[in-house]
Amino acid sequence: MKKRLAVLAAMSAALCMSALTVNADEELTVIGFAQVGHESDWRTASTKSCQDVFSAENGYDLQFVDCDNDSQAQLDAVRGFIQQEVDYIIIDPIVSTGWDTVLTECEEAGIPVIVIDRTIDDSDKYAAWVGSNFKTEGLAAGEWLKAYAEAKGISEINALVIEGTNGSSAQIGRTEGFKEIADANGWTILDSQDGNFDQATGQEVMESYCKSYEGQFNVVVCQNDNEAFGAMDAMKAAGVSYGVDGDVILISFDACTAGLEYVMSGDINADFECNPLAAPFVEEVIQKLEAGEEPDKEVYMEEHWYVNEDILSSITVDGAEQPLTVVTQEIVDAQY
Ligand code: GZL
């Protein structure tokens, strides 16, 4: 279970008699982390957050598996952690279903599971979940567009949506939230296709949209920044202007550093943050479990709604007033 360094300390002492700082009583907490993949800037930041917190100098041995957006590989990785008899398992689930069997195996092995970011919707056999409310993100995008259109005197919304990986809770929630506002306001969603949260697919989908819906759309919603980067390339190539000074309003999610740079330049009108820095909160969950305490089952990350123009100061989402933040260089420099 835990890696003891006593043998290493004895070998070190025998071999080099140096003042090695290895502490014979030190134990490393072994953590298995089954990560979605490496599809986006957001994902890179999420992985780095865990690698920074669960480092050897902090007393951890992080067993990291990049599951490359492959659900079966992710289940195999979790079973591999069970075989390794790790102390804790962290999962960012590629899709939200198909989890109860393997989580039961973790429970039977006595290994606590902490879920981050996306949700598992067909089992609650985990100690805690740390992440975002994706439907709220989608509702916020819709509420912002409603207020922005009113302020700009835009009476008709014809939107194209580039969704995230199909079946992920992020795709499900953002789609549901935005569609709820669209339906309530009589907007038209001309099409809504899977962009898989990556730039290349986002560009491919937008290229197809520019051909199929030429001259018919005035809003594009990309469910993450990397899709938006691809969509911008496609619209530029098709001669479609976008952003604050363009014919098409461009909305994105994640608000990674590069995404906020495009908000500041006016290429992206609004970017709805999804905070990837979950690891410090996961460590708090582990510390509670180590102390025999019961952690909160759900821990929500703090997130902001970023815009280019200061024509609106706030929006109302689910009855709660939420501020809008105009992007500055200082904000860009501080972003993940
Ligand atoms: C959302 C996260 C999504 C990001 C994408 O929490 O799972 O996956 O929005 C990432 O950038 O690929």
mmCIF file of C-alpha atoms and ligand atoms in Angstrom:
data_model
loop_
_atom_site.group_PDB
_atom_site.id
_atom_site.type_symbol
_atom_site.label_atom_id
_atom_site.label_comp_id
_atom_site.label_asym_id
_atom_site.label_seq_id
_atom_site.Cartn_x
_atom_site.Cartn_y
_atom_site.Cartn_z
ATOM 1 C CA MET A 1 0.000 0.000 0.000
ATOM 2 C CA LYS A 2 2.219 2.884 1.047
ATOM 3 C CA LYS A 3 5.757 3.015 -0.214
ATOM 4 C CA ARG A 4 8.163 2.866 2.799
ATOM 5 C CA LEU A 5 11.608 4.352 2.280
ATOM 6 C CA ALA A 6 13.289 2.421 5.113
ATOM 7 C CA VAL A 7 14.999 -0.032 2.734
ATOM 8 C CA LEU A 8 16.178 2.811 0.510
ATOM 9 C CA ALA A 9 17.416 4.723 3.560
ATOM 10 C CA ALA A 10 19.383 1.704 4.763
ATOM 11 C CA MET A 11 20.862 1.147 1.270
ATOM 12 C CA SER A 12 21.676 4.819 0.935
ATOM 13 C CA ALA A 13 23.309 4.907 4.342
ATOM 14 C CA ALA A 14 25.331 1.743 3.555
ATOM 15 C CA LEU A 15 26.348 2.807 0.064
ATOM 16 C CA CYS A 16 27.274 6.415 0.413
ATOM 17 C CA MET A 17 27.189 7.209 4.127
ATOM 18 C CA SER A 18 26.192 10.672 3.071
ATOM 19 C CA ALA A 19 23.778 12.986 4.786
ATOM 20 C CA LEU A 20 20.982 11.871 2.538
ATOM 21 C CA THR A 21 17.804 13.552 3.586
ATOM 22 C CA VAL A 22 15.802 10.378 3.165
ATOM 23 C CA ASN A 23 13.674 9.895 6.222
ATOM 24 C CA ALA A 24 13.264 6.214 7.078
ATOM 25 C CA ASP A 25 9.818 6.859 8.537
ATOM 26 C CA GLU A 26 8.617 8.928 5.554
ATOM 27 C CA GLU A 27 5.716 7.386 3.610
ATOM 28 C CA LEU A 28 4.468 8.508 0.226
ATOM 29 C CA THR A 29 0.718 8.546 -0.344
ATOM 30 C CA VAL A 30 0.170 6.794 -3.648
ATOM 31 C CA ILE A 31 -2.469 8.383 -5.884
ATOM 32 C CA GLY A 32 -3.742 7.020 -9.184
ATOM 33 C CA PHE A 33 -5.055 9.751 -11.506
ATOM 34 C CA ALA A 34 -7.059 8.744 -14.620
ATOM 35 C CA GLN A 35 -7.136 11.965 -16.648
ATOM 36 C CA VAL A 36 -9.448 12.562 -19.661
ATOM 37 C CA GLY A 37 -6.627 13.263 -22.108
ATOM 38 C CA HIS A 38 -4.685 16.227 -23.491
ATOM 39 C CA GLU A 39 -7.282 17.776 -25.820
ATOM 40 C CA SER A 40 -7.254 21.388 -24.630
ATOM 41 C CA ASP A 41 -5.450 24.191 -22.795
ATOM 42 C CA TRP A 42 -7.916 23.618 -19.988
ATOM 43 C CA ARG A 43 -6.868 19.971 -19.731
ATOM 44 C CA THR A 44 -3.194 20.903 -19.623
ATOM 45 C CA ALA A 45 -3.874 23.235 -16.697
ATOM 46 C CA SER A 46 -5.951 20.558 -14.941
ATOM 47 C CA THR A 47 -3.129 18.012 -15.251
ATOM 48 C CA LYS A 48 -0.492 20.520 -14.081
ATOM 49 C CA SER A 49 -2.624 21.402 -11.044
ATOM 50 C CA CYS A 50 -2.564 17.751 -9.924
ATOM 51 C CA GLN A 51 1.128 17.251 -10.734
ATOM 52 C CA ASP A 52 2.064 20.386 -8.765
ATOM 53 C CA VAL A 53 0.066 19.436 -5.668
ATOM 54 C CA PHE A 54 0.624 15.658 -5.643
ATOM 55 C CA SER A 55 4.415 15.805 -5.938
ATOM 56 C CA ALA A 56 7.044 13.689 -4.171
ATOM 57 C CA GLU A 57 8.261 16.672 -2.166
ATOM 58 C CA ASN A 58 4.689 17.102 -0.912
ATOM 59 C CA GLY A 59 4.655 13.440 0.143
ATOM 60 C CA TYR A 60 2.853 11.882 -2.809
ATOM 61 C CA ASP A 61 3.590 9.332 -5.508
ATOM 62 C CA LEU A 62 1.312 10.318 -8.413
ATOM 63 C CA GLN A 63 0.595 7.509 -10.852
ATOM 64 C CA PHE A 64 -0.732 9.482 -13.855
ATOM 65 C CA VAL A 65 -2.558 7.990 -16.852
ATOM 66 C CA ASP A 66 -3.558 10.156 -19.856
ATOM 67 C CA CYS A 67 -6.585 8.219 -21.189
ATOM 68 C CA ASP A 68 -6.566 10.076 -24.535
ATOM 69 C CA ASN A 69 -10.364 10.554 -24.580
ATOM 70 C CA ASP A 70 -10.827 6.745 -24.626
ATOM 71 C CA SER A 71 -13.475 5.607 -22.108
ATOM 72 C CA GLN A 72 -12.370 1.957 -22.115
ATOM 73 C CA ALA A 73 -8.763 2.973 -21.508
ATOM 74 C CA GLN A 74 -9.973 5.040 -18.554
ATOM 75 C CA LEU A 75 -11.778 2.063 -16.995
ATOM 76 C CA ASP A 76 -8.653 -0.052 -17.580
ATOM 77 C CA ALA A 77 -6.519 2.618 -15.888
ATOM 78 C CA VAL A 78 -8.735 2.592 -12.790
ATOM 79 C CA ARG A 79 -8.551 -1.214 -12.612
ATOM 80 C CA GLY A 80 -4.794 -0.927 -12.942
ATOM 81 C CA PHE A 81 -4.726 1.370 -9.911
ATOM 82 C CA ILE A 82 -6.725 -1.224 -7.948
ATOM 83 C CA GLN A 83 -4.133 -3.858 -8.878
ATOM 84 C CA GLN A 84 -1.373 -1.476 -7.788
ATOM 85 C CA GLU A 85 -3.189 -1.061 -4.439
ATOM 86 C CA VAL A 86 -2.880 2.722 -4.573
ATOM 87 C CA ASP A 87 -4.138 4.726 -1.600
ATOM 88 C CA TYR A 88 -6.515 7.017 -3.508
ATOM 89 C CA ILE A 89 -7.905 7.237 -7.035
ATOM 90 C CA ILE A 90 -8.743 10.501 -8.823
ATOM 91 C CA ILE A 91 -10.973 10.282 -11.907
ATOM 92 C CA ASP A 92 -11.956 12.996 -14.381
ATOM 93 C CA PRO A 93 -14.615 10.948 -16.228
ATOM 94 C CA ILE A 94 -14.562 11.265 -20.005
ATOM 95 C CA VAL A 95 -18.268 10.446 -20.072
ATOM 96 C CA SER A 96 -20.797 10.489 -17.248
ATOM 97 C CA THR A 97 -22.126 6.910 -17.430
ATOM 98 C CA GLY A 98 -20.755 3.343 -17.264
ATOM 99 C CA TRP A 99 -19.038 3.817 -13.880
ATOM 100 C CA ASP A 100 -20.913 1.833 -11.213
ATOM 101 C CA THR A 101 -19.173 -1.523 -11.799
ATOM 102 C CA VAL A 102 -15.620 -0.209 -11.542
ATOM 103 C CA LEU A 103 -16.485 2.101 -8.639
ATOM 104 C CA THR A 104 -17.898 -0.946 -6.827
ATOM 105 C CA GLU A 105 -14.544 -2.677 -7.428
ATOM 106 C CA CYS A 106 -12.742 0.339 -5.916
ATOM 107 C CA GLU A 107 -15.087 0.251 -2.901
ATOM 108 C CA GLU A 108 -14.481 -3.494 -2.419
ATOM 109 C CA ALA A 109 -10.732 -2.861 -2.612
ATOM 110 C CA GLY A 110 -11.071 -0.199 0.086
ATOM 111 C CA ILE A 111 -9.685 2.574 -2.158
ATOM 112 C CA PRO A 112 -11.450 5.952 -1.881
ATOM 113 C CA VAL A 113 -12.259 7.654 -5.195
ATOM 114 C CA ILE A 114 -12.374 11.425 -5.737
ATOM 115 C CA VAL A 115 -14.031 12.643 -8.934
ATOM 116 C CA ILE A 116 -12.930 15.966 -10.441
ATOM 117 C CA ASP A 117 -14.359 18.256 -13.084
ATOM 118 C CA ARG A 118 -16.874 16.230 -15.059
ATOM 119 C CA THR A 119 -19.531 14.283 -13.175
ATOM 120 C CA ILE A 120 -20.412 10.609 -12.847
ATOM 121 C CA ASP A 121 -24.180 10.342 -13.199
ATOM 122 C CA ASP A 122 -24.819 6.584 -12.716
ATOM 123 C CA SER A 123 -23.094 5.953 -9.393
ATOM 124 C CA ASP A 124 -22.369 7.758 -6.121
ATOM 125 C CA LYS A 125 -19.655 5.356 -4.949
ATOM 126 C CA TYR A 126 -17.038 8.038 -4.524
ATOM 127 C CA ALA A 127 -15.916 10.123 -1.547
ATOM 128 C CA ALA A 128 -16.290 13.552 -3.167
ATOM 129 C CA TRP A 129 -16.597 15.474 -6.431
ATOM 130 C CA VAL A 130 -14.763 18.761 -7.083
ATOM 131 C CA GLY A 131 -15.839 20.736 -10.147
ATOM 132 C CA SER A 132 -18.179 23.160 -11.869
ATOM 133 C CA ASN A 133 -21.877 23.513 -12.542
ATOM 134 C CA PHE A 134 -21.919 23.165 -16.300
ATOM 135 C CA LYS A 135 -25.604 23.959 -16.688
ATOM 136 C CA THR A 136 -24.998 27.239 -14.854
ATOM 137 C CA GLU A 137 -22.220 28.013 -17.327
ATOM 138 C CA GLY A 138 -24.640 27.403 -20.212
ATOM 139 C CA LEU A 139 -27.385 29.485 -18.561
ATOM 140 C CA ALA A 140 -24.910 32.321 -17.974
ATOM 141 C CA ALA A 141 -23.923 32.323 -21.659
ATOM 142 C CA GLY A 142 -27.583 32.491 -22.638
ATOM 143 C CA GLU A 143 -28.447 35.217 -20.144
ATOM 144 C CA TRP A 144 -25.446 37.279 -21.244
ATOM 145 C CA LEU A 145 -26.432 36.923 -24.936
ATOM 146 C CA LYS A 146 -30.006 37.974 -24.123
ATOM 147 C CA ALA A 147 -28.857 41.130 -22.298
ATOM 148 C CA TYR A 148 -26.142 41.869 -24.873
ATOM 149 C CA ALA A 149 -28.556 41.532 -27.816
ATOM 150 C CA GLU A 150 -31.037 43.861 -26.110
ATOM 151 C CA ALA A 151 -28.306 46.409 -25.418
ATOM 152 C CA LYS A 152 -27.108 46.227 -29.044
ATOM 153 C CA GLY A 153 -30.609 46.288 -30.534
ATOM 154 C CA ILE A 154 -30.269 42.806 -32.023
ATOM 155 C CA SER A 155 -33.778 41.383 -32.300
ATOM 156 C CA GLU A 156 -33.123 38.040 -33.983
ATOM 157 C CA ILE A 157 -30.685 35.328 -32.851
ATOM 158 C CA ASN A 158 -29.719 32.533 -35.265
ATOM 159 C CA ALA A 159 -27.061 30.481 -33.494
ATOM 160 C CA LEU A 160 -24.688 27.686 -34.407
ATOM 161 C CA VAL A 161 -23.319 25.569 -31.541
ATOM 162 C CA ILE A 162 -20.073 23.564 -31.501
ATOM 163 C CA GLU A 163 -20.550 21.166 -28.591
ATOM 164 C CA GLY A 164 -17.946 19.468 -26.411
ATOM 165 C CA THR A 165 -17.248 15.721 -26.327
ATOM 166 C CA ASN A 166 -20.630 14.012 -26.640
ATOM 167 C CA GLY A 167 -21.776 12.418 -23.388
ATOM 168 C CA SER A 168 -19.464 14.446 -21.161
ATOM 169 C CA SER A 169 -21.283 16.276 -18.379
ATOM 170 C CA ALA A 170 -19.668 19.524 -19.573
ATOM 171 C CA GLN A 171 -21.271 19.087 -23.001
ATOM 172 C CA ILE A 172 -24.591 18.008 -21.525
ATOM 173 C CA GLY A 173 -24.797 20.872 -19.033
ATOM 174 C CA ARG A 174 -23.632 23.697 -21.292
ATOM 175 C CA THR A 175 -25.939 22.542 -24.093
ATOM 176 C CA GLU A 176 -28.919 22.252 -21.728
ATOM 177 C CA GLY A 177 -28.349 25.618 -20.082
ATOM 178 C CA PHE A 178 -27.891 27.620 -23.291
ATOM 179 C CA LYS A 179 -30.850 25.869 -24.979
ATOM 180 C CA GLU A 180 -33.117 26.705 -22.014
ATOM 181 C CA ILE A 181 -32.510 30.431 -22.562
ATOM 182 C CA ALA A 182 -32.721 30.087 -26.346
ATOM 183 C CA ASP A 183 -36.108 28.366 -26.133
ATOM 184 C CA ALA A 184 -37.409 30.914 -23.614
ATOM 185 C CA ASN A 185 -36.506 33.774 -25.968
ATOM 186 C CA GLY A 186 -37.531 32.267 -29.291
ATOM 187 C CA TRP A 187 -34.001 32.073 -30.662
ATOM 188 C CA THR A 188 -33.164 29.673 -33.493
ATOM 189 C CA ILE A 189 -30.372 27.128 -32.995
ATOM 190 C CA LEU A 190 -29.619 26.263 -36.619
ATOM 191 C CA ASP A 191 -27.292 23.353 -35.740
ATOM 192 C CA SER A 192 -25.425 21.822 -32.810
ATOM 193 C CA GLN A 193 -22.590 19.374 -33.556
ATOM 194 C CA ASP A 194 -19.788 17.681 -31.553
ATOM 195 C CA GLY A 195 -16.476 19.560 -31.704
ATOM 196 C CA ASN A 196 -14.834 17.161 -29.205
ATOM 197 C CA PHE A 197 -13.318 20.039 -27.220
ATOM 198 C CA ASP A 198 -10.362 20.293 -29.613
ATOM 199 C CA GLN A 199 -9.211 22.931 -32.103
ATOM 200 C CA ALA A 200 -9.006 20.743 -35.208
ATOM 201 C CA THR A 201 -12.535 19.389 -34.823
ATOM 202 C CA GLY A 202 -13.834 22.843 -33.959
ATOM 203 C CA GLN A 203 -12.382 24.139 -37.224
ATOM 204 C CA GLU A 204 -13.817 21.235 -39.243
ATOM 205 C CA VAL A 205 -17.316 21.772 -37.838
ATOM 206 C CA MET A 206 -17.145 25.527 -38.443
ATOM 207 C CA GLU A 207 -15.935 25.023 -42.012
ATOM 208 C CA SER A 208 -18.977 22.841 -42.625
ATOM 209 C CA TYR A 209 -21.262 25.389 -40.945
ATOM 210 C CA CYS A 210 -19.884 28.227 -43.102
ATOM 211 C CA LYS A 211 -20.883 26.263 -46.192
ATOM 212 C CA SER A 212 -24.243 24.924 -44.960
ATOM 213 C CA TYR A 213 -25.470 28.116 -43.238
ATOM 214 C CA GLU A 214 -23.778 30.861 -45.250
ATOM 215 C CA GLY A 215 -25.328 34.219 -44.391
ATOM 216 C CA GLN A 216 -27.870 32.662 -42.004
ATOM 217 C CA PHE A 217 -26.142 32.914 -38.595
ATOM 218 C CA ASN A 218 -25.191 35.794 -36.294
ATOM 219 C CA VAL A 219 -24.024 33.842 -33.210
ATOM 220 C CA VAL A 220 -21.509 30.998 -32.765
ATOM 221 C CA VAL A 221 -21.273 29.212 -29.387
ATOM 222 C CA CYS A 222 -18.145 27.084 -28.842
ATOM 223 C CA GLN A 223 -18.189 24.909 -25.722
ATOM 224 C CA ASN A 224 -14.495 25.473 -25.096
ATOM 225 C CA ASP A 225 -11.732 27.869 -26.151
ATOM 226 C CA ASN A 226 -9.839 25.418 -28.346
ATOM 227 C CA GLU A 227 -12.949 24.880 -30.472
ATOM 228 C CA ALA A 228 -13.295 28.671 -30.671
ATOM 229 C CA PHE A 229 -9.704 28.986 -31.946
ATOM 230 C CA GLY A 230 -10.550 26.516 -34.707
ATOM 231 C CA ALA A 231 -13.846 28.251 -35.472
ATOM 232 C CA MET A 232 -12.081 31.603 -35.825
ATOM 233 C CA ASP A 233 -9.674 30.125 -38.377
ATOM 234 C CA ALA A 234 -12.591 28.655 -40.331
ATOM 235 C CA MET A 235 -14.638 31.876 -40.306
ATOM 236 C CA LYS A 236 -11.608 33.935 -41.299
ATOM 237 C CA ALA A 237 -10.972 31.608 -44.264
ATOM 238 C CA ALA A 238 -14.649 31.861 -45.261
ATOM 239 C CA GLY A 239 -14.651 35.656 -45.059
ATOM 240 C CA VAL A 240 -17.047 35.732 -42.075
ATOM 241 C CA SER A 241 -16.333 38.546 -39.600
ATOM 242 C CA TYR A 242 -16.762 37.777 -35.897
ATOM 243 C CA GLY A 243 -16.297 39.331 -32.475
ATOM 244 C CA VAL A 244 -17.099 42.804 -31.155
ATOM 245 C CA ASP A 245 -16.680 44.496 -34.543
ATOM 246 C CA GLY A 246 -17.898 41.560 -36.642
ATOM 247 C CA ASP A 247 -21.167 40.224 -38.045
ATOM 248 C CA VAL A 248 -21.086 37.144 -35.772
ATOM 249 C CA ILE A 249 -21.103 37.166 -31.961
ATOM 250 C CA LEU A 250 -18.584 34.563 -30.718
ATOM 251 C CA ILE A 251 -19.137 32.951 -27.315
ATOM 252 C CA SER A 252 -16.727 30.499 -25.659
ATOM 253 C CA PHE A 253 -16.204 28.546 -22.429
ATOM 254 C CA ASP A 254 -13.146 27.780 -20.242
ATOM 255 C CA ALA A 255 -11.514 31.271 -20.251
ATOM 256 C CA CYS A 256 -7.961 29.890 -20.511
ATOM 257 C CA THR A 257 -5.182 32.461 -20.958
ATOM 258 C CA ALA A 258 -5.265 32.332 -24.762
ATOM 259 C CA GLY A 259 -9.056 32.567 -24.715
ATOM 260 C CA LEU A 260 -8.940 35.694 -22.553
ATOM 261 C CA GLU A 261 -6.399 37.241 -24.893
ATOM 262 C CA TYR A 262 -8.948 36.869 -27.682
ATOM 263 C CA VAL A 263 -11.634 38.405 -25.456
ATOM 264 C CA MET A 264 -9.367 41.356 -24.765
ATOM 265 C CA SER A 265 -8.702 41.782 -28.508
ATOM 266 C CA GLY A 266 -12.454 41.624 -29.219
ATOM 267 C CA ASP A 267 -12.310 38.423 -31.307
ATOM 268 C CA ILE A 268 -14.322 36.579 -28.662
ATOM 269 C CA ASN A 269 -17.242 38.576 -27.254
ATOM 270 C CA ALA A 270 -17.643 36.622 -24.002
ATOM 271 C CA ASP A 271 -15.894 33.664 -22.328
ATOM 272 C CA PHE A 272 -17.490 31.681 -19.490
ATOM 273 C CA GLU A 273 -14.830 30.374 -17.149
ATOM 274 C CA CYS A 274 -14.490 26.774 -16.057
ATOM 275 C CA ASN A 275 -11.839 26.532 -13.357
ATOM 276 C CA PRO A 276 -9.364 23.629 -13.888
ATOM 277 C CA LEU A 277 -7.363 24.101 -10.673
ATOM 278 C CA ALA A 278 -9.103 21.430 -8.581
ATOM 279 C CA ALA A 279 -6.070 19.738 -6.995
ATOM 280 C CA PRO A 280 -5.777 21.904 -3.850
ATOM 281 C CA PHE A 281 -9.411 21.097 -3.049
ATOM 282 C CA VAL A 282 -8.818 17.418 -3.747
ATOM 283 C CA GLU A 283 -5.902 17.476 -1.298
ATOM 284 C CA GLU A 284 -8.239 18.901 1.366
ATOM 285 C CA VAL A 285 -10.601 15.977 0.743
ATOM 286 C CA ILE A 286 -7.713 13.502 1.124
ATOM 287 C CA GLN A 287 -6.537 15.168 4.331
ATOM 288 C CA LYS A 288 -10.056 14.847 5.779
ATOM 289 C CA LEU A 289 -10.191 11.179 4.809
ATOM 290 C CA GLU A 290 -6.743 10.603 6.344
ATOM 291 C CA ALA A 291 -8.037 12.208 9.559
ATOM 292 C CA GLY A 292 -11.080 9.930 9.553
ATOM 293 C CA GLU A 293 -13.421 12.808 8.747
ATOM 294 C CA GLU A 294 -16.191 12.793 6.132
ATOM 295 C CA PRO A 295 -15.571 15.330 3.343
ATOM 296 C CA ASP A 296 -18.298 17.344 1.632
ATOM 297 C CA LYS A 297 -19.719 15.267 -1.205
ATOM 298 C CA GLU A 298 -19.639 18.216 -3.638
ATOM 299 C CA VAL A 299 -17.124 21.074 -3.833
ATOM 300 C CA TYR A 300 -17.832 23.790 -6.421
ATOM 301 C CA MET A 301 -15.059 25.851 -7.979
ATOM 302 C CA GLU A 302 -15.225 29.654 -8.162
ATOM 303 C CA GLU A 303 -15.699 30.937 -11.727
ATOM 304 C CA HIS A 304 -16.040 34.269 -13.548
ATOM 305 C CA TRP A 305 -17.838 35.487 -16.685
ATOM 306 C CA TYR A 306 -15.463 37.479 -18.906
ATOM 307 C CA VAL A 307 -16.431 40.045 -21.561
ATOM 308 C CA ASN A 308 -14.738 42.543 -23.858
ATOM 309 C CA GLU A 309 -17.121 45.492 -23.488
ATOM 310 C CA ASP A 310 -18.337 47.173 -20.305
ATOM 311 C CA ILE A 311 -21.856 47.850 -21.566
ATOM 312 C CA LEU A 312 -23.267 45.395 -18.995
ATOM 313 C CA SER A 313 -22.062 45.099 -15.393
ATOM 314 C CA SER A 314 -23.931 41.945 -14.403
ATOM 315 C CA ILE A 315 -26.429 39.284 -15.471
ATOM 316 C CA THR A 316 -29.033 37.307 -13.537
ATOM 317 C CA VAL A 317 -28.491 33.545 -13.650
ATOM 318 C CA ASP A 318 -30.993 31.232 -11.939
ATOM 319 C CA GLY A 319 -32.303 34.272 -10.041
ATOM 320 C CA ALA A 320 -28.866 35.266 -8.740
ATOM 321 C CA GLU A 321 -27.095 38.447 -9.896
ATOM 322 C CA GLN A 322 -23.612 37.608 -11.153
ATOM 323 C CA PRO A 323 -20.944 40.177 -12.137
ATOM 324 C CA LEU A 324 -19.385 40.420 -15.596
ATOM 325 C CA THR A 325 -15.636 41.059 -15.729
ATOM 326 C CA VAL A 326 -14.063 43.129 -18.502
ATOM 327 C CA VAL A 327 -10.770 41.469 -19.439
ATOM 328 C CA THR A 328 -7.574 43.463 -18.789
ATOM 329 C CA GLN A 329 -3.923 42.539 -19.321
ATOM 330 C CA GLU A 330 -3.617 42.035 -15.554
ATOM 331 C CA ILE A 331 -6.402 39.431 -15.674
ATOM 332 C CA VAL A 332 -4.819 37.688 -18.661
ATOM 333 C CA ASP A 333 -1.436 37.572 -16.922
ATOM 334 C CA ALA A 334 -2.967 36.009 -13.794
ATOM 335 C CA GLN A 335 -5.073 33.377 -15.605
ATOM 336 C CA TYR A 336 -4.338 29.636 -15.592
HETATM 337 C C1 GZL B 1 -14.968 21.060 -18.399
HETATM 338 C C2 GZL B 1 -13.896 20.193 -18.978
HETATM 339 C C3 GZL B 1 -13.841 20.405 -20.443
HETATM 340 C C4 GZL B 1 -13.296 21.782 -20.803
HETATM 341 C C5 GZL B 1 -12.573 21.458 -22.052
HETATM 342 O O1 GZL B 1 -14.939 21.010 -17.048
HETATM 343 O O2 GZL B 1 -14.166 18.830 -18.723
HETATM 344 O O3 GZL B 1 -12.982 19.434 -21.013
HETATM 345 O O4 GZL B 1 -14.305 22.732 -20.965
HETATM 346 C C6 GZL B 1 -11.934 20.133 -21.682
HETATM 347 O O5 GZL B 1 -11.605 22.385 -22.431
HETATM 348 O O6 GZL B 1 -11.509 19.476 -22.798
#
